[in-house]
Short mmCIF file of N, CA and C in Angstrom, two decimals:
data_model
loop_
_atom_site.label_atom_id
_atom_site.label_comp_id
_atom_site.label_asym_id
_atom_site.label_seq_id
_atom_site.Cartn_x
_atom_site.Cartn_y
_atom_site.Cartn_z
N MET A 1 -222.92 -177.32 5.43
CA MET A 1 -221.66 -178.05 5.48
C MET A 1 -221.84 -179.36 4.73
N THR A 2 -220.96 -179.66 3.83
CA THR A 2 -221.00 -180.89 3.08
C THR A 2 -220.12 -181.91 3.76
N VAL A 3 -220.71 -183.07 4.03
CA VAL A 3 -219.96 -184.13 4.69
C VAL A 3 -219.50 -185.10 3.61
N THR A 4 -218.22 -185.36 3.56
CA THR A 4 -217.68 -186.32 2.61
C THR A 4 -217.01 -187.43 3.38
N PRO A 5 -216.83 -188.59 2.75
CA PRO A 5 -216.14 -189.68 3.46
C PRO A 5 -214.73 -189.28 3.89
N LEU A 6 -214.08 -188.42 3.12
CA LEU A 6 -212.72 -188.02 3.47
C LEU A 6 -212.68 -187.07 4.65
N SER A 7 -213.69 -186.21 4.75
CA SER A 7 -213.65 -185.23 5.84
C SER A 7 -214.21 -185.78 7.13
N GLY A 8 -214.98 -186.87 7.06
CA GLY A 8 -215.51 -187.47 8.28
C GLY A 8 -216.37 -186.49 9.07
N GLY A 9 -217.07 -185.58 8.40
CA GLY A 9 -217.92 -184.63 9.10
C GLY A 9 -217.23 -183.32 9.39
N ARG A 10 -215.96 -183.23 9.12
CA ARG A 10 -215.23 -181.99 9.36
C ARG A 10 -215.31 -181.11 8.13
N THR A 11 -215.29 -179.83 8.35
CA THR A 11 -215.28 -178.92 7.22
C THR A 11 -213.89 -178.93 6.59
N PRO A 12 -213.80 -178.60 5.31
CA PRO A 12 -212.48 -178.57 4.67
C PRO A 12 -211.50 -177.64 5.37
N SER A 13 -212.00 -176.52 5.90
CA SER A 13 -211.08 -175.61 6.58
C SER A 13 -210.57 -176.21 7.88
N ALA A 14 -211.36 -177.05 8.52
CA ALA A 14 -210.87 -177.73 9.73
C ALA A 14 -209.74 -178.68 9.35
N LEU A 15 -209.87 -179.33 8.21
CA LEU A 15 -208.79 -180.21 7.75
C LEU A 15 -207.55 -179.40 7.38
N ARG A 16 -207.76 -178.23 6.79
CA ARG A 16 -206.63 -177.35 6.46
C ARG A 16 -205.91 -176.90 7.74
N ARG A 17 -206.71 -176.57 8.76
CA ARG A 17 -206.10 -176.16 10.04
C ARG A 17 -205.29 -177.30 10.64
N LEU A 18 -205.81 -178.53 10.56
CA LEU A 18 -205.07 -179.68 11.08
C LEU A 18 -203.79 -179.88 10.29
N ALA A 19 -203.86 -179.78 8.96
CA ALA A 19 -202.66 -179.92 8.13
C ALA A 19 -201.64 -178.84 8.46
N ASN A 20 -202.12 -177.61 8.68
CA ASN A 20 -201.23 -176.51 9.06
C ASN A 20 -200.58 -176.79 10.41
N GLU A 21 -201.37 -177.29 11.35
CA GLU A 21 -200.84 -177.62 12.67
C GLU A 21 -199.78 -178.72 12.58
N VAL A 22 -200.06 -179.76 11.79
CA VAL A 22 -199.10 -180.85 11.62
C VAL A 22 -197.81 -180.33 10.99
N ALA A 23 -197.93 -179.45 9.99
CA ALA A 23 -196.74 -178.89 9.34
C ALA A 23 -195.91 -178.07 10.32
N LYS A 24 -196.56 -177.20 11.09
CA LYS A 24 -195.83 -176.40 12.07
C LYS A 24 -195.20 -177.28 13.14
N PHE A 25 -195.96 -178.28 13.60
CA PHE A 25 -195.44 -179.21 14.60
C PHE A 25 -194.18 -179.89 14.05
N GLY A 26 -194.24 -180.27 12.78
CA GLY A 26 -193.09 -180.92 12.14
C GLY A 26 -191.88 -180.01 12.03
N ILE A 27 -192.11 -178.74 11.71
CA ILE A 27 -190.99 -177.80 11.60
C ILE A 27 -190.30 -177.61 12.94
N VAL A 28 -191.11 -177.42 14.00
CA VAL A 28 -190.52 -177.30 15.34
C VAL A 28 -189.82 -178.61 15.71
N GLY A 29 -190.45 -179.73 15.38
CA GLY A 29 -189.85 -181.03 15.68
C GLY A 29 -188.53 -181.25 14.96
N ILE A 30 -188.47 -180.85 13.70
CA ILE A 30 -187.22 -181.01 12.94
C ILE A 30 -186.12 -180.13 13.53
N SER A 31 -186.47 -178.91 13.92
CA SER A 31 -185.43 -178.07 14.55
C SER A 31 -184.98 -178.69 15.87
N GLY A 32 -185.91 -179.25 16.63
CA GLY A 32 -185.54 -179.95 17.86
C GLY A 32 -184.70 -181.18 17.58
N LEU A 33 -185.01 -181.88 16.49
CA LEU A 33 -184.23 -183.06 16.11
C LEU A 33 -182.79 -182.67 15.79
N VAL A 34 -182.63 -181.59 15.04
CA VAL A 34 -181.27 -181.13 14.70
C VAL A 34 -180.50 -180.77 15.97
N ILE A 35 -181.16 -180.02 16.85
CA ILE A 35 -180.51 -179.64 18.11
C ILE A 35 -180.14 -180.88 18.91
N GLN A 36 -181.07 -181.82 18.98
CA GLN A 36 -180.81 -183.04 19.75
C GLN A 36 -179.68 -183.87 19.15
N LEU A 37 -179.66 -184.02 17.84
CA LEU A 37 -178.63 -184.84 17.21
C LEU A 37 -177.24 -184.20 17.32
N VAL A 38 -177.18 -182.89 17.21
CA VAL A 38 -175.89 -182.20 17.38
C VAL A 38 -175.40 -182.40 18.82
N ALA A 39 -176.30 -182.19 19.78
CA ALA A 39 -175.91 -182.39 21.18
C ALA A 39 -175.52 -183.84 21.43
N LEU A 40 -176.27 -184.77 20.86
CA LEU A 40 -175.98 -186.19 21.04
C LEU A 40 -174.62 -186.56 20.45
N ALA A 41 -174.32 -186.04 19.27
CA ALA A 41 -173.04 -186.35 18.63
C ALA A 41 -171.87 -185.91 19.51
N VAL A 42 -172.02 -184.77 20.16
CA VAL A 42 -170.96 -184.29 21.06
C VAL A 42 -170.93 -185.14 22.33
N LEU A 43 -172.09 -185.39 22.90
CA LEU A 43 -172.16 -186.10 24.18
C LEU A 43 -171.75 -187.57 24.08
N LEU A 44 -171.94 -188.18 22.91
CA LEU A 44 -171.55 -189.59 22.76
C LEU A 44 -170.06 -189.81 22.95
N ASP A 45 -169.27 -188.76 22.78
CA ASP A 45 -167.83 -188.88 23.01
C ASP A 45 -167.49 -188.96 24.49
N PHE A 46 -168.46 -188.60 25.37
CA PHE A 46 -168.19 -188.53 26.80
C PHE A 46 -169.08 -189.43 27.64
N MET A 47 -170.19 -189.92 27.08
CA MET A 47 -171.17 -190.66 27.87
C MET A 47 -171.64 -191.91 27.14
N GLN A 48 -172.33 -192.77 27.90
CA GLN A 48 -172.99 -193.92 27.30
C GLN A 48 -174.16 -193.42 26.46
N PRO A 49 -174.60 -194.21 25.46
CA PRO A 49 -175.64 -193.74 24.53
C PRO A 49 -176.95 -193.28 25.20
N VAL A 50 -177.48 -194.05 26.12
CA VAL A 50 -178.77 -193.69 26.71
C VAL A 50 -178.64 -192.43 27.56
N ARG A 51 -177.59 -192.33 28.34
CA ARG A 51 -177.37 -191.12 29.16
C ARG A 51 -177.18 -189.89 28.27
N ALA A 52 -176.38 -190.03 27.23
CA ALA A 52 -176.14 -188.92 26.31
C ALA A 52 -177.45 -188.49 25.65
N ASN A 53 -178.28 -189.47 25.29
CA ASN A 53 -179.55 -189.15 24.64
C ASN A 53 -180.51 -188.48 25.61
N ILE A 54 -180.48 -188.85 26.87
CA ILE A 54 -181.35 -188.19 27.85
C ILE A 54 -180.99 -186.71 27.95
N VAL A 55 -179.71 -186.41 28.06
CA VAL A 55 -179.28 -185.01 28.15
C VAL A 55 -179.64 -184.26 26.87
N ALA A 56 -179.37 -184.86 25.71
CA ALA A 56 -179.68 -184.21 24.43
C ALA A 56 -181.18 -184.00 24.28
N THR A 57 -181.97 -184.96 24.74
CA THR A 57 -183.43 -184.83 24.65
C THR A 57 -183.93 -183.70 25.54
N LEU A 58 -183.37 -183.56 26.73
CA LEU A 58 -183.78 -182.48 27.62
C LEU A 58 -183.49 -181.11 27.01
N ILE A 59 -182.37 -181.00 26.32
CA ILE A 59 -182.04 -179.75 25.63
C ILE A 59 -183.08 -179.47 24.54
N ALA A 60 -183.42 -180.51 23.77
CA ALA A 60 -184.40 -180.34 22.68
C ALA A 60 -185.79 -180.03 23.23
N ILE A 61 -186.17 -180.64 24.35
CA ILE A 61 -187.47 -180.38 24.95
C ILE A 61 -187.60 -178.90 25.31
N ALA A 62 -186.55 -178.34 25.88
CA ALA A 62 -186.58 -176.93 26.26
C ALA A 62 -186.76 -176.03 25.04
N THR A 63 -186.04 -176.29 23.98
CA THR A 63 -186.16 -175.45 22.78
C THR A 63 -187.51 -175.69 22.08
N ASN A 64 -187.99 -176.92 22.09
CA ASN A 64 -189.27 -177.22 21.44
C ASN A 64 -190.43 -176.54 22.14
N TYR A 65 -190.38 -176.43 23.46
CA TYR A 65 -191.47 -175.78 24.17
C TYR A 65 -191.67 -174.35 23.66
N VAL A 66 -190.58 -173.66 23.46
CA VAL A 66 -190.68 -172.28 22.98
C VAL A 66 -191.35 -172.25 21.61
N GLY A 67 -190.96 -173.15 20.72
CA GLY A 67 -191.57 -173.21 19.39
C GLY A 67 -193.05 -173.58 19.43
N TYR A 68 -193.40 -174.55 20.26
CA TYR A 68 -194.80 -174.96 20.35
C TYR A 68 -195.65 -173.86 20.97
N ARG A 69 -195.19 -173.28 22.06
CA ARG A 69 -195.98 -172.28 22.79
C ARG A 69 -196.17 -171.01 21.98
N TYR A 70 -195.11 -170.53 21.36
CA TYR A 70 -195.18 -169.21 20.73
C TYR A 70 -195.40 -169.24 19.22
N TRP A 71 -195.45 -170.43 18.62
CA TRP A 71 -195.70 -170.48 17.19
C TRP A 71 -196.82 -171.46 16.85
N VAL A 72 -196.63 -172.74 17.15
CA VAL A 72 -197.62 -173.74 16.74
C VAL A 72 -198.94 -173.54 17.48
N TYR A 73 -198.88 -173.39 18.79
CA TYR A 73 -200.09 -173.30 19.61
C TYR A 73 -200.22 -171.93 20.26
N ARG A 74 -199.87 -170.89 19.55
CA ARG A 74 -199.91 -169.55 20.13
C ARG A 74 -201.33 -169.11 20.48
N ASP A 75 -202.36 -169.72 19.87
CA ASP A 75 -203.74 -169.35 20.16
C ASP A 75 -204.34 -170.19 21.28
N ALA A 76 -203.55 -171.09 21.84
CA ALA A 76 -204.06 -171.94 22.93
C ALA A 76 -204.32 -171.09 24.17
N ASP A 77 -205.13 -171.63 25.04
CA ASP A 77 -205.51 -170.94 26.27
C ASP A 77 -204.26 -170.62 27.09
N LYS A 78 -204.05 -169.34 27.37
CA LYS A 78 -202.86 -168.90 28.10
C LYS A 78 -203.12 -168.69 29.59
N LYS A 79 -204.37 -168.87 30.01
CA LYS A 79 -204.72 -168.61 31.41
C LYS A 79 -204.12 -169.63 32.36
N THR A 80 -203.87 -170.80 31.87
CA THR A 80 -203.39 -171.89 32.73
C THR A 80 -201.97 -172.28 32.36
N ARG A 81 -201.09 -171.32 32.31
CA ARG A 81 -199.71 -171.55 31.86
C ARG A 81 -198.99 -172.58 32.75
N SER A 82 -199.17 -172.53 34.07
CA SER A 82 -198.46 -173.49 34.93
C SER A 82 -198.95 -174.91 34.67
N ARG A 83 -200.25 -175.06 34.43
CA ARG A 83 -200.80 -176.38 34.08
C ARG A 83 -200.20 -176.85 32.76
N GLU A 84 -200.13 -175.94 31.81
CA GLU A 84 -199.58 -176.25 30.48
C GLU A 84 -198.14 -176.74 30.59
N ILE A 85 -197.32 -176.01 31.31
CA ILE A 85 -195.91 -176.38 31.45
C ILE A 85 -195.78 -177.71 32.17
N THR A 86 -196.57 -177.91 33.20
CA THR A 86 -196.53 -179.17 33.94
C THR A 86 -196.88 -180.35 33.03
N LEU A 87 -197.98 -180.22 32.29
CA LEU A 87 -198.38 -181.29 31.38
C LEU A 87 -197.36 -181.49 30.26
N PHE A 88 -196.83 -180.38 29.75
CA PHE A 88 -195.81 -180.48 28.70
C PHE A 88 -194.61 -181.29 29.21
N LEU A 89 -194.17 -180.99 30.41
CA LEU A 89 -193.02 -181.71 30.97
C LEU A 89 -193.35 -183.17 31.24
N ILE A 90 -194.55 -183.45 31.72
CA ILE A 90 -194.95 -184.84 31.97
C ILE A 90 -194.98 -185.63 30.67
N PHE A 91 -195.68 -185.09 29.65
CA PHE A 91 -195.78 -185.82 28.39
C PHE A 91 -194.44 -185.87 27.65
N SER A 92 -193.63 -184.84 27.80
CA SER A 92 -192.28 -184.88 27.21
C SER A 92 -191.45 -185.95 27.91
N GLY A 93 -191.65 -186.08 29.22
CA GLY A 93 -190.95 -187.12 29.97
C GLY A 93 -191.37 -188.52 29.53
N VAL A 94 -192.66 -188.70 29.29
CA VAL A 94 -193.14 -190.00 28.78
C VAL A 94 -192.53 -190.25 27.41
N GLY A 95 -192.50 -189.22 26.57
CA GLY A 95 -191.86 -189.36 25.25
C GLY A 95 -190.39 -189.69 25.38
N LEU A 96 -189.71 -189.08 26.34
CA LEU A 96 -188.30 -189.37 26.59
C LEU A 96 -188.11 -190.84 26.97
N VAL A 97 -189.01 -191.38 27.80
CA VAL A 97 -188.93 -192.78 28.20
C VAL A 97 -189.17 -193.69 27.00
N ILE A 98 -190.16 -193.37 26.18
CA ILE A 98 -190.44 -194.16 24.97
C ILE A 98 -189.21 -194.15 24.06
N GLN A 99 -188.70 -192.97 23.81
CA GLN A 99 -187.56 -192.78 22.92
C GLN A 99 -186.34 -193.55 23.42
N ASN A 100 -186.03 -193.43 24.70
CA ASN A 100 -184.85 -194.09 25.23
C ASN A 100 -185.06 -195.58 25.43
N GLY A 101 -186.32 -196.00 25.58
CA GLY A 101 -186.61 -197.43 25.60
C GLY A 101 -186.28 -198.07 24.26
N VAL A 102 -186.65 -197.39 23.18
CA VAL A 102 -186.32 -197.88 21.84
C VAL A 102 -184.80 -197.89 21.65
N LEU A 103 -184.13 -196.79 22.05
CA LEU A 103 -182.68 -196.71 21.93
C LEU A 103 -182.01 -197.83 22.73
N PHE A 104 -182.45 -198.04 23.95
CA PHE A 104 -181.88 -199.09 24.80
C PHE A 104 -182.06 -200.46 24.17
N ALA A 105 -183.28 -200.74 23.70
CA ALA A 105 -183.56 -202.05 23.09
C ALA A 105 -182.71 -202.29 21.85
N LEU A 106 -182.58 -201.28 21.02
CA LEU A 106 -181.79 -201.45 19.79
C LEU A 106 -180.30 -201.50 20.08
N THR A 107 -179.84 -200.64 20.99
CA THR A 107 -178.40 -200.57 21.27
C THR A 107 -177.91 -201.82 21.99
N TYR A 108 -178.59 -202.18 23.07
CA TYR A 108 -178.12 -203.30 23.88
C TYR A 108 -178.75 -204.62 23.48
N GLY A 109 -179.96 -204.58 22.95
CA GLY A 109 -180.62 -205.81 22.53
C GLY A 109 -180.09 -206.34 21.22
N LEU A 110 -179.78 -205.46 20.29
CA LEU A 110 -179.30 -205.88 18.97
C LEU A 110 -177.81 -205.64 18.78
N GLY A 111 -177.18 -205.06 19.79
CA GLY A 111 -175.73 -204.90 19.74
C GLY A 111 -175.23 -203.78 18.85
N PHE A 112 -176.01 -202.72 18.72
CA PHE A 112 -175.57 -201.56 17.95
C PHE A 112 -174.76 -200.65 18.87
N HIS A 113 -173.47 -200.48 18.58
CA HIS A 113 -172.64 -199.73 19.51
C HIS A 113 -171.81 -198.62 18.88
N THR A 114 -171.79 -198.51 17.56
CA THR A 114 -171.01 -197.42 16.98
C THR A 114 -171.78 -196.12 17.11
N LYS A 115 -171.08 -195.03 16.94
CA LYS A 115 -171.71 -193.71 17.04
C LYS A 115 -172.83 -193.56 16.01
N LEU A 116 -172.57 -193.97 14.78
CA LEU A 116 -173.58 -193.87 13.73
C LEU A 116 -174.79 -194.74 14.05
N GLU A 117 -174.57 -195.95 14.52
CA GLU A 117 -175.69 -196.83 14.88
C GLU A 117 -176.51 -196.22 16.02
N ASN A 118 -175.82 -195.62 17.00
CA ASN A 118 -176.54 -194.98 18.10
C ASN A 118 -177.38 -193.81 17.61
N MET A 119 -176.84 -193.05 16.67
CA MET A 119 -177.59 -191.91 16.11
C MET A 119 -178.83 -192.42 15.36
N ILE A 120 -178.68 -193.46 14.58
CA ILE A 120 -179.82 -194.02 13.83
C ILE A 120 -180.87 -194.57 14.79
N CYS A 121 -180.44 -195.28 15.82
CA CYS A 121 -181.37 -195.82 16.82
C CYS A 121 -182.11 -194.69 17.53
N THR A 122 -181.41 -193.60 17.77
CA THR A 122 -182.04 -192.43 18.40
C THR A 122 -183.13 -191.87 17.50
N VAL A 123 -182.86 -191.76 16.21
CA VAL A 123 -183.85 -191.23 15.27
C VAL A 123 -185.09 -192.13 15.23
N VAL A 124 -184.89 -193.44 15.27
CA VAL A 124 -186.02 -194.38 15.31
C VAL A 124 -186.84 -194.14 16.58
N GLY A 125 -186.17 -194.00 17.71
CA GLY A 125 -186.86 -193.73 18.98
C GLY A 125 -187.61 -192.41 18.95
N ILE A 126 -187.00 -191.40 18.36
CA ILE A 126 -187.66 -190.09 18.24
C ILE A 126 -188.93 -190.23 17.40
N GLY A 127 -188.86 -190.98 16.33
CA GLY A 127 -190.03 -191.18 15.48
C GLY A 127 -191.20 -191.80 16.23
N VAL A 128 -190.92 -192.82 17.00
CA VAL A 128 -191.97 -193.48 17.78
C VAL A 128 -192.54 -192.51 18.82
N ALA A 129 -191.66 -191.81 19.53
CA ALA A 129 -192.10 -190.88 20.58
C ALA A 129 -192.83 -189.67 20.01
N THR A 130 -192.52 -189.26 18.79
CA THR A 130 -193.15 -188.10 18.17
C THR A 130 -194.65 -188.33 17.97
N LEU A 131 -195.02 -189.52 17.58
CA LEU A 131 -196.45 -189.82 17.40
C LEU A 131 -197.20 -189.63 18.72
N PHE A 132 -196.62 -190.12 19.81
CA PHE A 132 -197.24 -189.93 21.13
C PHE A 132 -197.28 -188.46 21.50
N ARG A 133 -196.18 -187.76 21.30
CA ARG A 133 -196.11 -186.35 21.70
C ARG A 133 -197.12 -185.50 20.95
N PHE A 134 -197.25 -185.71 19.64
CA PHE A 134 -198.21 -184.91 18.86
C PHE A 134 -199.61 -185.09 19.43
N TRP A 135 -200.02 -186.33 19.66
CA TRP A 135 -201.34 -186.59 20.22
C TRP A 135 -201.49 -185.94 21.60
N ALA A 136 -200.51 -186.14 22.46
CA ALA A 136 -200.60 -185.63 23.83
C ALA A 136 -200.61 -184.11 23.88
N TYR A 137 -199.74 -183.47 23.12
CA TYR A 137 -199.65 -182.01 23.17
C TYR A 137 -200.95 -181.37 22.68
N ARG A 138 -201.47 -181.86 21.56
CA ARG A 138 -202.67 -181.21 21.01
C ARG A 138 -203.92 -181.58 21.80
N THR A 139 -203.92 -182.74 22.47
CA THR A 139 -205.09 -183.17 23.21
C THR A 139 -205.12 -182.63 24.63
N TRP A 140 -203.97 -182.58 25.28
CA TRP A 140 -203.94 -182.26 26.70
C TRP A 140 -203.21 -180.97 27.06
N VAL A 141 -202.15 -180.65 26.36
CA VAL A 141 -201.29 -179.56 26.80
C VAL A 141 -201.74 -178.22 26.23
N PHE A 142 -201.76 -178.10 24.91
CA PHE A 142 -202.05 -176.83 24.26
C PHE A 142 -203.49 -176.83 23.76
N LYS A 143 -204.43 -176.84 24.68
CA LYS A 143 -205.84 -176.88 24.30
C LYS A 143 -206.28 -175.51 23.82
N ALA A 144 -207.04 -175.51 22.74
CA ALA A 144 -207.57 -174.25 22.20
C ALA A 144 -208.64 -173.71 23.14
N VAL A 145 -208.80 -172.43 23.12
CA VAL A 145 -209.86 -171.81 23.90
C VAL A 145 -211.19 -172.25 23.29
N PRO A 146 -212.05 -172.94 24.05
CA PRO A 146 -213.27 -173.52 23.48
C PRO A 146 -214.17 -172.50 22.77
N GLN A 147 -214.34 -171.31 23.32
CA GLN A 147 -215.23 -170.35 22.71
C GLN A 147 -214.73 -169.94 21.33
N VAL A 148 -213.45 -169.77 21.18
CA VAL A 148 -212.89 -169.37 19.89
C VAL A 148 -213.07 -170.48 18.87
N GLU A 149 -212.79 -171.72 19.27
CA GLU A 149 -212.91 -172.84 18.36
C GLU A 149 -214.37 -173.01 17.91
N GLU A 150 -215.32 -172.89 18.84
CA GLU A 150 -216.73 -173.01 18.51
C GLU A 150 -217.17 -171.87 17.60
N ALA A 151 -216.68 -170.67 17.86
CA ALA A 151 -217.04 -169.52 17.03
C ALA A 151 -216.52 -169.69 15.61
N VAL A 152 -215.31 -170.20 15.47
CA VAL A 152 -214.74 -170.43 14.14
C VAL A 152 -215.55 -171.48 13.40
N GLU A 153 -215.92 -172.57 14.08
CA GLU A 153 -216.73 -173.61 13.45
C GLU A 153 -218.07 -173.04 12.99
N ALA A 154 -218.72 -172.25 13.85
CA ALA A 154 -220.02 -171.65 13.51
C ALA A 154 -219.88 -170.72 12.31
N ALA A 155 -218.84 -169.90 12.29
CA ALA A 155 -218.62 -168.99 11.17
C ALA A 155 -218.37 -169.76 9.88
N GLU A 156 -217.60 -170.84 9.97
CA GLU A 156 -217.34 -171.65 8.77
C GLU A 156 -218.62 -172.28 8.24
N GLN A 157 -219.49 -172.73 9.14
CA GLN A 157 -220.75 -173.32 8.70
C GLN A 157 -221.64 -172.27 8.04
N ILE A 158 -221.68 -171.07 8.61
CA ILE A 158 -222.47 -169.99 8.02
C ILE A 158 -221.94 -169.65 6.63
N LEU A 159 -220.62 -169.53 6.51
CA LEU A 159 -220.02 -169.20 5.21
C LEU A 159 -220.26 -170.31 4.19
N ALA A 160 -220.17 -171.56 4.62
CA ALA A 160 -220.41 -172.68 3.71
C ALA A 160 -221.86 -172.68 3.24
N ALA A 161 -222.81 -172.43 4.16
CA ALA A 161 -224.22 -172.38 3.80
C ALA A 161 -224.48 -171.22 2.82
N GLU A 162 -223.85 -170.09 3.07
CA GLU A 162 -224.01 -168.93 2.20
C GLU A 162 -223.45 -169.23 0.81
N HIS A 163 -222.35 -169.92 0.76
CA HIS A 163 -221.75 -170.30 -0.52
C HIS A 163 -222.69 -171.22 -1.30
N VAL A 164 -223.30 -172.17 -0.61
CA VAL A 164 -224.24 -173.09 -1.26
C VAL A 164 -225.44 -172.31 -1.80
N LYS A 165 -225.95 -171.36 -1.01
CA LYS A 165 -227.09 -170.56 -1.46
C LYS A 165 -226.75 -169.75 -2.70
N ARG A 166 -225.56 -169.13 -2.68
CA ARG A 166 -225.15 -168.32 -3.84
C ARG A 166 -224.95 -169.17 -5.08
N ALA A 167 -224.39 -170.35 -4.90
CA ALA A 167 -224.18 -171.26 -6.04
C ALA A 167 -225.51 -171.70 -6.60
N ALA A 168 -226.49 -172.00 -5.71
CA ALA A 168 -227.81 -172.42 -6.18
C ALA A 168 -228.51 -171.26 -6.88
N ALA A 169 -228.39 -170.06 -6.34
CA ALA A 169 -229.00 -168.89 -6.96
C ALA A 169 -228.37 -168.62 -8.32
N SER A 170 -227.09 -168.80 -8.43
CA SER A 170 -226.40 -168.58 -9.69
C SER A 170 -226.86 -169.59 -10.74
N ARG A 171 -227.05 -170.84 -10.34
CA ARG A 171 -227.50 -171.87 -11.26
C ARG A 171 -228.92 -171.62 -11.71
N SER A 172 -229.78 -171.21 -10.78
CA SER A 172 -231.19 -170.98 -11.12
C SER A 172 -231.36 -169.72 -11.98
N ALA A 173 -230.42 -168.78 -11.89
CA ALA A 173 -230.51 -167.55 -12.69
C ALA A 173 -230.17 -167.81 -14.14
N ARG A 174 -229.51 -168.88 -14.42
CA ARG A 174 -229.12 -169.21 -15.81
C ARG A 174 -230.27 -169.67 -16.57
#
């Protein structure tokens, strides 16, 4: 395994897996964002901004769980599903508080009260909460099965070593 300053000791394929995970997380997140903003736009006609955003966020959390569980983290340990759902709801709830704290501060602290301003403030809050959610979900909720992750790392190291040997043999044969 070649260690470079950019990889920080990780193999290139580990970085590719992380990039793939971030991309999938983003796709599910964007679909949740669309669902949330559509729900929020409707609910703002009937409710105060923070209350409307709480309801819209709960709708998005439910749809996002399906995307995360069955697409982004489908290889995560499935033996502890009740633990997973509990942690997902706890961390989603913390994200909801972060998101609505930002919305509350911008709406009432800075006096943003139009529908468009509320939507923009919501997007800012979602952005802040998304950073927390990504860290929490991948660290605590959707944990990979340790044996599989270790086996993949070991296989990657063996393949990398084999590649180095073949490259050296090819150079020496010239």
